[in-house]
Amino acid sequence: MSRLIVLSNRVKLPDNKPMAGGLAVALQNVLIGSSVVWMGWNGKVVENHSHDSGPTNSFSNKQTDLTGKDTCITYMTTALTSEQYNQFYCGFANNVLWPLLHERTDLISQKPQDYAGYQAVNHLFAKQLERIIEPDDVIWVHDYHFLSVAYHCRQLGIFNRIGFFLHIPFASLQFWKTLKQSREIVHHLAHYDLVGTQTQRDRNNCLNVLQYYLKDHFIHDQFVASAPINVLDMKQNFAPPYTCTRAKMTLNLALKSQHSLIVGAYPIGINVAQIQKQVSHLPLESSLGSTNSNQNTEHTFQQIIAVDRIDYSKGLLKRFAAYGDFLAQHPSYQNRLQLLQVACPSRLDLPTYQSLYNDVKKKVHKINQQYSSEKNAWQAINYSETVLSHEKLMTMFWQSDVGWVNSLKDGMNLVAKEYVAAQNPDNPGVLLLSRYAGAAEQMQDAVIIDPNNSDSMLTGLRTALKMPLEERQSRYRSLLQGLQKDSLQIWQQSFLDDLYNESSSQISSMEPVNIHMSDS
């Protein structure tokens, strides 16, 4: 019996504990099939084993049956040694690949042993796949931690179908050129059968990079591509993600003289019905103090919500600065407006993240001090690091007049989509969405802003807070229709259809055109 084997860095084990990572939560919601194996790191770090024989990672198994879904999931996880954690996870994955793919090469910090550690852990998981693989199994690998797993699998003689999905942005060629290991990493990436990105822009970046580094491996030096996407020029309210978004190329690789690689855009969605069920019992009145009545008057208390990991890609400091400027320019909103910032500290072992965390706390304190009042207990920013259940978070979305996504670079940003899905249809809030979030490629009926431009943020916030009910309802209906059409299940099905079917009928049959490459 064919199994789907999923590999991701973190695995959401079947317990009641909330988890901040969007990838693991999303995967938990779509792994439906007769037999699924979910493999990855269990989040634990142990002391190094003997250096004589190298680390030996033991994998533990835990099985669960999903009631009513005829699905058995086997969770196969391992701890990382402290050396693997420092070199693979902290080192190359998050000090090199994360800033590279978010086009922040100024933040790259690499130690000599980090790349070897990254490859060693990719090989470790390939070896575990070799131990359990059966002839009809299909492997689905997730995110930047495992760019090289398919290569190591092929070296071990695994020729099953292997797909890779990147949840974060795919950087343009000029940034890849700054990393000395890029040629080898891209060569490794080419050993997948299917590579998926979140957006068409990321897909085109991927094609450019593949053609540049693999030009000597192309059996045909031309392949299908669609025009780059400019979010601000798009006419669609919710862009159709699966129209001419796949390209197929044939490569001559060392282990396979004619290897077919498909590259496609598969924007991840959400479970709209589940979210609507979570908020279906809520009254119009808010329990947090905001009435969510939004009667287009500055004399109504209004609430803005923002939910982010504390990461430099999320634009937190720029949001706080713009919000402080807004209160200064519109003093009538003082004591009548609050920003609820739900923040999740992460990767605090890395100096860059520790520094950002400190800066965030200082900035929040400074703004609250600046606008503090002895007359009442109002705070300009209500800051919380509490890890919330999904249902509690959706309740907060329902109760908020504006959802503010301020990403400087983001693969998709599911907070944007969840905020819309959780709104009251009769009196919806407004999504304030960065043009640099992947979600902006689809969600053009949000109020689109540029987080690098203070005037854009201030104007956008004012527009959102003053928007008439009829316009809010119209924008909400259009956005919700798109979310329902391109749901989480559609994302899964679209990707797996192409992964399971080598000759997918969805591959564009357009005449090949040259990919435009920028050498800047």
Coordinates of C-alpha atoms in Angstrom, one line a residue:
M1 CA 0.0 0.0 0.0
S2 CA 1.4 3.4 -1.0
R3 CA 2.2 5.7 1.9
L4 CA 2.7 9.5 2.0
I5 CA 5.9 10.2 4.0
V6 CA 6.1 13.9 5.1
L7 CA 9.3 15.4 6.3
S8 CA 9.4 18.8 8.1
N9 CA 11.7 20.3 10.6
R10 CA 9.2 20.3 13.4
V11 CA 6.4 17.8 14.0
K12 CA 3.1 18.7 15.7
L13 CA 2.6 15.6 17.9
P14 CA -1.1 14.7 18.8
D15 CA -1.5 16.6 22.1
N16 CA -3.5 19.6 23.3
K17 CA -0.6 22.0 23.5
P18 CA -0.8 25.0 21.3
M19 CA 2.1 25.5 18.9
A20 CA 3.2 28.8 17.3
G21 CA 4.7 27.4 14.1
G22 CA 2.2 27.8 11.2
L23 CA 3.8 25.1 9.1
A24 CA 3.4 22.3 11.6
V25 CA -0.2 23.3 12.4
A26 CA -1.1 23.5 8.7
L27 CA 0.3 20.1 8.0
Q28 CA -1.6 18.6 10.9
N29 CA -4.8 19.8 9.3
V30 CA -4.1 18.2 5.8
L31 CA -2.4 14.9 6.4
I32 CA -5.4 12.8 5.4
G33 CA -4.8 9.5 3.7
S34 CA -4.9 5.8 4.3
S35 CA -1.4 5.7 5.7
V36 CA 0.8 8.7 6.5
V37 CA 4.3 8.9 8.1
W38 CA 5.3 12.4 9.5
M39 CA 9.0 12.6 10.2
G40 CA 11.1 15.4 11.8
W41 CA 12.7 16.9 14.9
N42 CA 10.9 16.5 18.2
G43 CA 12.2 19.8 19.5
K44 CA 14.6 18.3 22.0
V45 CA 18.4 18.9 22.1
V46 CA 20.6 16.2 23.7
E47 CA 24.3 16.1 24.4
N48 CA 26.6 14.9 21.6
H49 CA 27.2 11.2 21.3
S50 CA 30.7 9.7 20.8
H51 CA 32.7 11.7 18.3
D52 CA 34.5 8.4 17.3
S53 CA 31.5 7.0 15.5
G54 CA 29.6 10.2 15.0
P55 CA 26.2 11.0 16.3
T56 CA 23.6 8.2 16.3
N57 CA 20.1 9.7 16.3
S58 CA 17.4 7.2 17.4
F59 CA 13.9 7.7 16.0
S60 CA 10.8 7.0 18.1
N61 CA 7.4 6.1 16.6
K62 CA 4.0 7.1 17.8
Q63 CA 0.8 6.1 15.9
T64 CA -2.6 7.7 16.0
D65 CA -5.9 7.0 14.1
L66 CA -7.9 10.1 13.0
T67 CA -11.4 9.3 14.0
G68 CA -13.8 9.2 11.0
K69 CA -11.1 9.9 8.4
D70 CA -9.7 6.4 7.9
T71 CA -6.2 7.8 8.4
C72 CA -3.3 6.3 10.5
I73 CA -0.5 8.8 11.1
T74 CA 2.9 7.5 12.3
Y75 CA 4.9 10.2 14.0
M76 CA 8.6 9.4 13.6
T77 CA 10.8 11.9 15.4
T78 CA 14.3 12.3 16.8
A79 CA 16.2 14.7 19.0
L80 CA 19.1 16.7 17.7
T81 CA 22.5 16.7 19.3
S82 CA 23.7 20.0 20.6
E83 CA 26.3 20.0 17.7
Q84 CA 23.5 19.4 15.1
Y85 CA 21.3 22.0 16.7
N86 CA 24.1 24.6 16.6
Q87 CA 25.4 23.8 13.1
F88 CA 22.2 22.7 11.2
Y89 CA 19.4 24.6 12.9
C90 CA 20.9 27.7 14.4
G91 CA 23.9 27.8 12.0
F92 CA 23.2 27.2 8.3
A93 CA 19.4 27.0 8.3
N94 CA 18.6 30.1 10.4
N95 CA 21.8 32.2 10.2
V96 CA 22.4 31.6 6.5
L97 CA 19.4 30.3 4.5
W98 CA 16.7 32.2 6.4
P99 CA 18.3 35.7 5.8
L100 CA 19.4 34.7 2.3
L101 CA 15.8 33.7 1.3
H102 CA 14.4 36.8 2.9
E103 CA 17.0 38.8 0.9
R104 CA 18.8 40.1 4.0
T105 CA 22.3 38.9 3.2
D106 CA 23.6 41.6 5.5
L107 CA 22.4 39.4 8.4
I108 CA 24.1 36.2 7.2
S109 CA 26.5 34.8 9.8
Q110 CA 28.3 31.5 8.9
K111 CA 30.8 29.4 10.8
P112 CA 33.1 27.1 8.8
Q113 CA 31.5 23.9 10.2
D114 CA 27.8 25.0 9.7
Y115 CA 27.4 23.9 6.1
A116 CA 28.9 20.5 6.8
G117 CA 26.5 20.2 9.7
Y118 CA 23.5 21.1 7.5
Q119 CA 24.4 18.5 5.0
A120 CA 25.0 15.9 7.7
V121 CA 21.4 16.4 9.1
N122 CA 20.0 16.3 5.6
H123 CA 21.8 13.0 5.1
L124 CA 20.6 11.8 8.5
F125 CA 17.0 12.1 7.5
A126 CA 17.7 10.6 4.0
K127 CA 19.2 7.5 5.8
Q128 CA 16.0 7.2 7.9
L129 CA 13.9 7.4 4.8
E130 CA 16.1 4.7 3.3
R131 CA 15.3 2.4 6.3
I132 CA 11.5 2.7 6.0
I133 CA 10.9 3.4 2.3
E134 CA 8.7 1.0 0.3
P135 CA 8.5 0.9 -3.5
D136 CA 5.2 2.8 -3.9
D137 CA 5.8 5.4 -1.2
V138 CA 5.8 9.1 -2.1
I139 CA 7.9 11.7 0.0
W140 CA 6.8 15.3 0.6
V141 CA 9.6 17.4 2.1
H142 CA 8.9 20.8 3.6
D143 CA 10.9 24.0 3.9
Y144 CA 14.5 25.4 3.8
H145 CA 15.9 23.1 6.4
F146 CA 15.9 20.2 3.8
L147 CA 17.0 21.7 0.5
S148 CA 19.4 18.8 0.0
V149 CA 17.4 15.8 1.2
A150 CA 16.4 14.6 -2.3
Y151 CA 20.1 14.6 -3.4
H152 CA 21.1 12.4 -0.5
C153 CA 18.1 10.1 -1.1
R154 CA 19.2 9.6 -4.7
Q155 CA 22.7 8.9 -3.6
L156 CA 21.3 6.2 -1.3
G157 CA 19.4 4.7 -4.2
I158 CA 15.9 6.1 -3.4
F159 CA 14.2 6.9 -6.7
N160 CA 10.6 7.3 -5.3
R161 CA 8.8 10.4 -6.2
I162 CA 10.0 13.3 -3.9
G163 CA 8.4 16.7 -3.7
F164 CA 9.6 19.8 -2.0
F165 CA 7.5 22.8 -0.8
L166 CA 9.1 26.1 0.3
H167 CA 7.0 27.9 2.9
I168 CA 9.1 31.1 2.9
P169 CA 10.1 33.3 0.0
F170 CA 12.5 32.2 -2.8
A171 CA 15.2 34.9 -3.1
S172 CA 16.0 36.4 -6.5
L173 CA 19.3 35.5 -8.3
Q174 CA 21.3 38.4 -7.1
F175 CA 21.1 37.2 -3.5
W176 CA 21.9 33.6 -4.3
K177 CA 25.1 34.8 -6.0
T178 CA 26.4 36.1 -2.6
L179 CA 26.6 32.6 -1.1
K180 CA 29.5 30.4 -2.0
Q181 CA 27.5 27.2 -1.5
S182 CA 24.6 28.2 -3.8
R183 CA 25.7 26.2 -6.8
E184 CA 25.8 23.0 -4.8
I185 CA 22.6 23.7 -3.0
V186 CA 20.7 24.4 -6.2
H187 CA 22.2 21.3 -7.8
H188 CA 20.8 19.3 -4.8
L189 CA 17.4 21.0 -5.1
A190 CA 17.2 19.8 -8.8
H191 CA 17.0 16.2 -7.6
Y192 CA 13.4 16.7 -6.4
D193 CA 10.6 15.7 -8.9
L194 CA 8.5 18.7 -7.9
V195 CA 9.5 22.0 -6.3
G196 CA 6.6 24.2 -5.0
T197 CA 6.7 27.9 -4.0
Q198 CA 4.0 30.1 -2.4
T199 CA 3.7 32.7 -5.2
Q200 CA 4.3 33.2 -8.9
R201 CA 7.0 35.7 -8.1
D202 CA 8.9 33.1 -6.0
R203 CA 8.3 30.5 -8.7
N204 CA 9.9 32.8 -11.3
N205 CA 12.8 33.5 -9.0
C206 CA 13.3 29.8 -8.6
L207 CA 13.3 29.2 -12.4
N208 CA 15.9 32.0 -12.8
V209 CA 18.1 30.5 -10.2
L210 CA 17.8 27.0 -11.6
Q211 CA 18.6 28.1 -15.1
Y212 CA 21.6 30.1 -14.0
Y213 CA 23.3 27.4 -11.9
L214 CA 22.2 24.4 -14.0
K215 CA 22.7 25.7 -17.5
D216 CA 25.2 23.0 -18.2
H217 CA 22.7 20.3 -17.2
F218 CA 19.7 21.3 -19.3
I219 CA 18.8 19.0 -22.1
H220 CA 16.7 21.8 -23.4
D221 CA 17.9 25.3 -22.6
Q222 CA 14.4 26.8 -22.8
F223 CA 11.3 26.1 -20.7
V224 CA 7.9 27.5 -19.9
A225 CA 7.5 30.5 -17.6
S226 CA 4.9 33.1 -16.9
A227 CA 5.4 36.8 -16.6
P228 CA 6.6 38.1 -13.2
I229 CA 3.8 39.3 -10.9
N230 CA 3.6 43.0 -9.8
V231 CA 1.1 43.0 -7.0
L232 CA 0.2 46.7 -7.4
D233 CA -0.6 46.3 -11.1
M234 CA -2.8 43.3 -10.7
K235 CA -6.5 43.7 -11.7
Q236 CA -7.9 40.6 -10.0
N237 CA -9.3 40.9 -6.5
F238 CA -8.2 37.4 -5.6
A239 CA -5.7 36.1 -8.1
P240 CA -6.3 32.6 -9.5
P241 CA -3.2 30.7 -8.3
Y242 CA -3.3 27.7 -10.5
T243 CA -3.3 29.2 -14.0
C244 CA -0.1 28.7 -16.0
T245 CA 1.9 28.4 -12.8
R246 CA 3.9 25.3 -13.5
A247 CA 7.0 24.7 -15.6
K248 CA 8.6 21.4 -16.5
M249 CA 12.3 21.0 -17.4
T250 CA 14.4 18.1 -18.3
L251 CA 17.9 17.8 -16.8
N252 CA 20.9 15.6 -17.2
L253 CA 22.0 14.7 -13.7
A254 CA 24.8 12.4 -12.6
L255 CA 22.5 9.6 -11.4
K256 CA 19.8 10.1 -14.0
S257 CA 20.4 11.2 -17.6
Q258 CA 16.8 12.5 -18.1
H259 CA 15.4 13.8 -14.9
S260 CA 12.1 15.7 -15.1
L261 CA 11.6 18.6 -12.6
I262 CA 8.4 20.5 -12.3
V263 CA 8.4 23.9 -10.6
G264 CA 5.1 25.4 -9.6
A265 CA 3.3 28.0 -7.5
Y266 CA 1.0 26.5 -4.9
P267 CA -0.2 29.3 -2.5
I268 CA -1.2 27.7 0.8
G269 CA -4.7 28.3 2.1
I270 CA -6.6 27.9 5.3
N271 CA -9.5 25.9 6.7
V272 CA -12.2 28.5 6.4
A273 CA -15.1 26.3 7.6
Q274 CA -13.2 25.3 10.8
I275 CA -12.4 29.0 11.6
Q276 CA -16.0 30.1 11.0
K277 CA -17.2 27.3 13.3
Q278 CA -14.8 28.5 16.0
V279 CA -16.3 32.0 16.0
S280 CA -19.9 31.1 15.2
H281 CA -21.1 31.4 18.8
L282 CA -19.6 34.8 19.4
P283 CA -21.8 37.9 20.1
L284 CA -21.1 41.2 18.5
E285 CA -19.9 42.8 21.7
S286 CA -16.3 42.1 22.5
S287 CA -15.0 40.8 25.8
L288 CA -11.7 42.7 25.3
G289 CA -13.1 46.2 25.5
S290 CA -13.4 46.9 21.8
T291 CA -17.0 46.9 20.6
N292 CA -16.0 46.1 17.0
S293 CA -18.9 48.4 16.0
N294 CA -16.6 50.5 13.8
Q295 CA -19.2 53.3 13.2
N296 CA -16.6 55.4 11.4
T297 CA -16.2 57.8 14.2
E298 CA -13.1 58.7 16.2
H299 CA -15.2 58.5 19.4
T300 CA -15.7 54.7 19.2
F301 CA -13.1 52.6 20.9
Q302 CA -11.3 50.5 18.2
Q303 CA -8.8 47.7 18.3
I304 CA -6.0 46.8 15.9
I305 CA -4.6 43.3 16.2
A306 CA -1.2 42.1 15.0
V307 CA 0.1 38.5 15.4
D308 CA 3.8 37.7 14.7
R309 CA 6.8 35.7 15.6
I310 CA 9.5 38.2 16.7
D311 CA 11.4 38.0 13.5
Y312 CA 13.1 40.8 11.4
S313 CA 11.0 39.8 8.4
K314 CA 7.8 40.8 10.1
G315 CA 8.3 44.5 10.3
L316 CA 7.4 44.9 14.0
L317 CA 9.6 48.0 14.7
K318 CA 8.3 49.8 11.6
R319 CA 4.7 49.0 12.7
F320 CA 5.3 50.4 16.1
A321 CA 6.9 53.5 14.7
A322 CA 4.1 54.1 12.3
Y323 CA 1.5 53.5 15.0
G324 CA 3.2 56.0 17.3
D325 CA 3.3 58.6 14.5
F326 CA -0.4 58.0 13.8
L327 CA -1.4 58.7 17.5
A328 CA 0.8 61.9 17.3
Q329 CA -0.8 63.1 14.1
H330 CA -4.4 62.1 15.1
P331 CA -4.6 62.8 18.9
S332 CA -8.3 62.2 19.0
Y333 CA -7.5 58.5 18.7
Q334 CA -5.6 58.6 21.9
N335 CA -7.5 56.7 24.6
R336 CA -9.8 55.4 21.9
L337 CA -7.6 53.1 19.9
Q338 CA -5.3 50.2 20.9
L339 CA -2.9 48.0 19.1
L340 CA -3.0 44.4 20.5
Q341 CA 0.3 42.9 19.6
V342 CA 0.5 39.1 20.1
A343 CA 4.2 38.3 19.8
C344 CA 6.0 35.0 19.9
P345 CA 9.7 35.1 20.8
S346 CA 11.8 32.7 18.7
R347 CA 15.4 31.7 18.1
L348 CA 16.6 33.6 21.0
D349 CA 19.8 31.5 20.9
L350 CA 20.8 33.6 17.9
P351 CA 22.3 37.1 18.7
T352 CA 20.2 38.8 15.9
Y353 CA 17.0 37.6 17.4
Q354 CA 17.9 38.4 21.0
S355 CA 18.8 41.9 19.9
L356 CA 15.5 42.3 18.0
Y357 CA 13.6 40.9 21.0
N358 CA 15.1 43.6 23.2
D359 CA 14.4 46.3 20.7
V360 CA 10.8 45.3 20.4
K361 CA 10.3 45.4 24.2
K362 CA 12.0 48.8 24.4
K363 CA 9.9 50.3 21.6
V364 CA 6.6 49.1 23.1
H365 CA 7.6 50.5 26.5
K366 CA 8.6 53.8 24.9
I367 CA 5.4 54.3 23.1
N368 CA 3.3 53.3 26.1
Q369 CA 5.3 55.7 28.3
Q370 CA 4.9 58.5 25.7
Y371 CA 1.1 58.1 25.6
S372 CA 0.4 57.1 29.1
S373 CA -2.3 58.9 31.0
E374 CA -2.9 59.3 34.7
K375 CA -6.6 59.7 34.1
N376 CA -7.2 56.1 33.0
A377 CA -5.5 52.7 32.5
W378 CA -5.4 53.0 28.7
Q379 CA -2.2 51.7 27.0
A380 CA -1.4 52.5 23.4
I381 CA 0.0 49.0 22.8
N382 CA -1.3 45.9 24.6
Y383 CA 1.7 43.5 24.3
S384 CA 1.4 39.8 24.9
E385 CA 3.7 36.9 24.5
T386 CA 1.2 34.3 25.6
V387 CA 0.9 31.3 23.3
L388 CA -2.8 31.1 22.5
S389 CA -5.0 28.2 21.3
H390 CA -6.1 28.6 17.8
E391 CA -9.7 29.1 18.9
K392 CA -8.7 31.9 21.3
L393 CA -6.8 33.6 18.6
M394 CA -9.7 33.5 16.1
T395 CA -11.9 35.0 18.9
M396 CA -9.4 37.9 19.1
F397 CA -9.6 38.4 15.3
W398 CA -13.4 38.5 15.5
Q399 CA -13.2 41.2 18.2
S400 CA -10.7 43.5 16.3
D401 CA -11.5 46.2 13.9
V402 CA -8.2 46.0 11.9
G403 CA -5.8 43.2 11.3
W404 CA -2.4 44.5 10.5
V405 CA 0.2 42.4 8.6
N406 CA 3.4 44.4 8.2
S407 CA 5.8 41.9 6.7
L408 CA 9.0 43.2 5.1
K409 CA 9.2 39.8 3.3
D410 CA 7.0 36.8 3.8
G411 CA 6.3 33.6 1.9
M412 CA 2.5 33.8 2.4
N413 CA 1.4 34.9 5.9
L414 CA -1.6 32.9 7.0
V415 CA -2.5 35.4 9.7
A416 CA -3.8 37.6 6.9
K417 CA -6.1 34.9 5.7
E418 CA -7.2 33.7 9.1
Y419 CA -8.1 37.3 10.1
V420 CA -10.5 37.6 7.2
A421 CA -12.0 34.1 7.8
A422 CA -12.7 35.0 11.4
Q423 CA -14.7 38.2 10.8
N424 CA -18.3 38.8 11.5
P425 CA -20.0 38.9 8.0
D426 CA -22.5 41.6 9.1
N427 CA -19.8 43.9 10.5
P428 CA -16.3 42.8 9.3
G429 CA -13.0 44.3 10.2
V430 CA -10.4 45.5 7.6
L431 CA -7.2 43.7 6.7
L432 CA -4.2 46.0 6.4
L433 CA -1.7 44.0 4.4
S434 CA 1.9 44.5 3.4
R435 CA 2.6 44.4 -0.3
Y436 CA 5.6 42.2 0.5
A437 CA 3.6 39.4 2.1
G438 CA 2.9 36.5 -0.4
A439 CA -0.8 36.8 0.5
A440 CA -0.9 40.2 -1.2
E441 CA -0.5 38.4 -4.6
Q442 CA -4.0 37.0 -4.0
M443 CA -5.7 39.4 -1.6
Q444 CA -6.1 42.6 -3.5
D445 CA -9.2 43.7 -1.6
A446 CA -7.2 44.2 1.5
V447 CA -5.9 47.7 2.2
I448 CA -2.4 47.2 0.6
I449 CA 0.4 49.1 2.3
D450 CA 4.2 49.5 1.9
P451 CA 5.9 49.0 5.3
N452 CA 9.0 50.7 4.1
N453 CA 7.0 53.9 3.5
S454 CA 5.6 55.6 6.6
D455 CA 3.1 57.6 4.7
S456 CA 1.7 54.5 3.1
M457 CA 1.2 52.9 6.6
L458 CA -0.4 56.0 8.1
T459 CA -2.7 56.5 5.1
G460 CA -3.7 52.8 5.1
L461 CA -4.4 52.7 8.8
R462 CA -6.6 55.8 8.6
T463 CA -8.4 54.3 5.6
A464 CA -9.0 51.1 7.5
L465 CA -10.3 52.8 10.7
K466 CA -12.6 55.1 8.8
M467 CA -13.9 52.6 6.2
P468 CA -17.7 52.6 5.8
L469 CA -19.6 49.5 6.6
E470 CA -20.8 48.8 3.0
E471 CA -17.2 48.9 1.7
R472 CA -16.0 46.7 4.5
Q473 CA -18.6 44.2 3.7
S474 CA -17.8 44.3 0.0
R475 CA -14.1 43.7 0.5
Y476 CA -14.8 41.0 3.0
R477 CA -17.1 39.1 0.7
S478 CA -14.6 39.2 -2.1
L479 CA -11.7 38.1 0.0
L480 CA -13.7 35.3 1.7
Q481 CA -14.8 33.9 -1.7
G482 CA -11.1 33.6 -2.7
L483 CA -10.2 31.9 0.6
Q484 CA -13.0 29.4 0.1
K485 CA -12.0 28.7 -3.5
D486 CA -8.3 28.2 -2.7
S487 CA -8.5 26.5 0.7
L488 CA -5.9 24.5 2.6
Q489 CA -7.3 21.3 1.2
I490 CA -7.1 22.6 -2.4
W491 CA -3.4 23.5 -1.8
Q492 CA -2.7 20.0 -0.6
Q493 CA -4.6 18.3 -3.4
S494 CA -3.0 20.5 -6.1
F495 CA 0.5 19.8 -4.9
L496 CA 0.0 16.1 -4.4
D497 CA -1.8 15.7 -7.8
D498 CA 1.4 17.0 -9.5
L499 CA 3.7 15.0 -7.2
Y500 CA 1.9 11.6 -7.7
N501 CA 1.2 12.2 -11.4
E502 CA 4.5 12.4 -13.3
S503 CA 2.7 13.5 -16.6
S504 CA 0.4 16.0 -15.0
S505 CA -2.2 17.4 -17.4
Q506 CA -2.0 20.7 -15.5
I507 CA 1.5 21.5 -16.8
S508 CA 1.3 24.4 -19.2
S509 CA 1.6 23.5 -22.9
M510 CA 2.7 27.0 -23.9
E511 CA 5.6 27.4 -26.3
P512 CA 8.8 27.7 -24.4
V513 CA 10.2 31.1 -23.8
N514 CA 13.5 32.3 -22.4
I515 CA 13.6 33.2 -18.7
H516 CA 14.7 36.7 -18.2
M517 CA 17.7 36.7 -15.7
S518 CA 19.0 39.7 -13.9
D519 CA 22.7 39.7 -13.1
S520 CA 22.4 42.8 -10.9

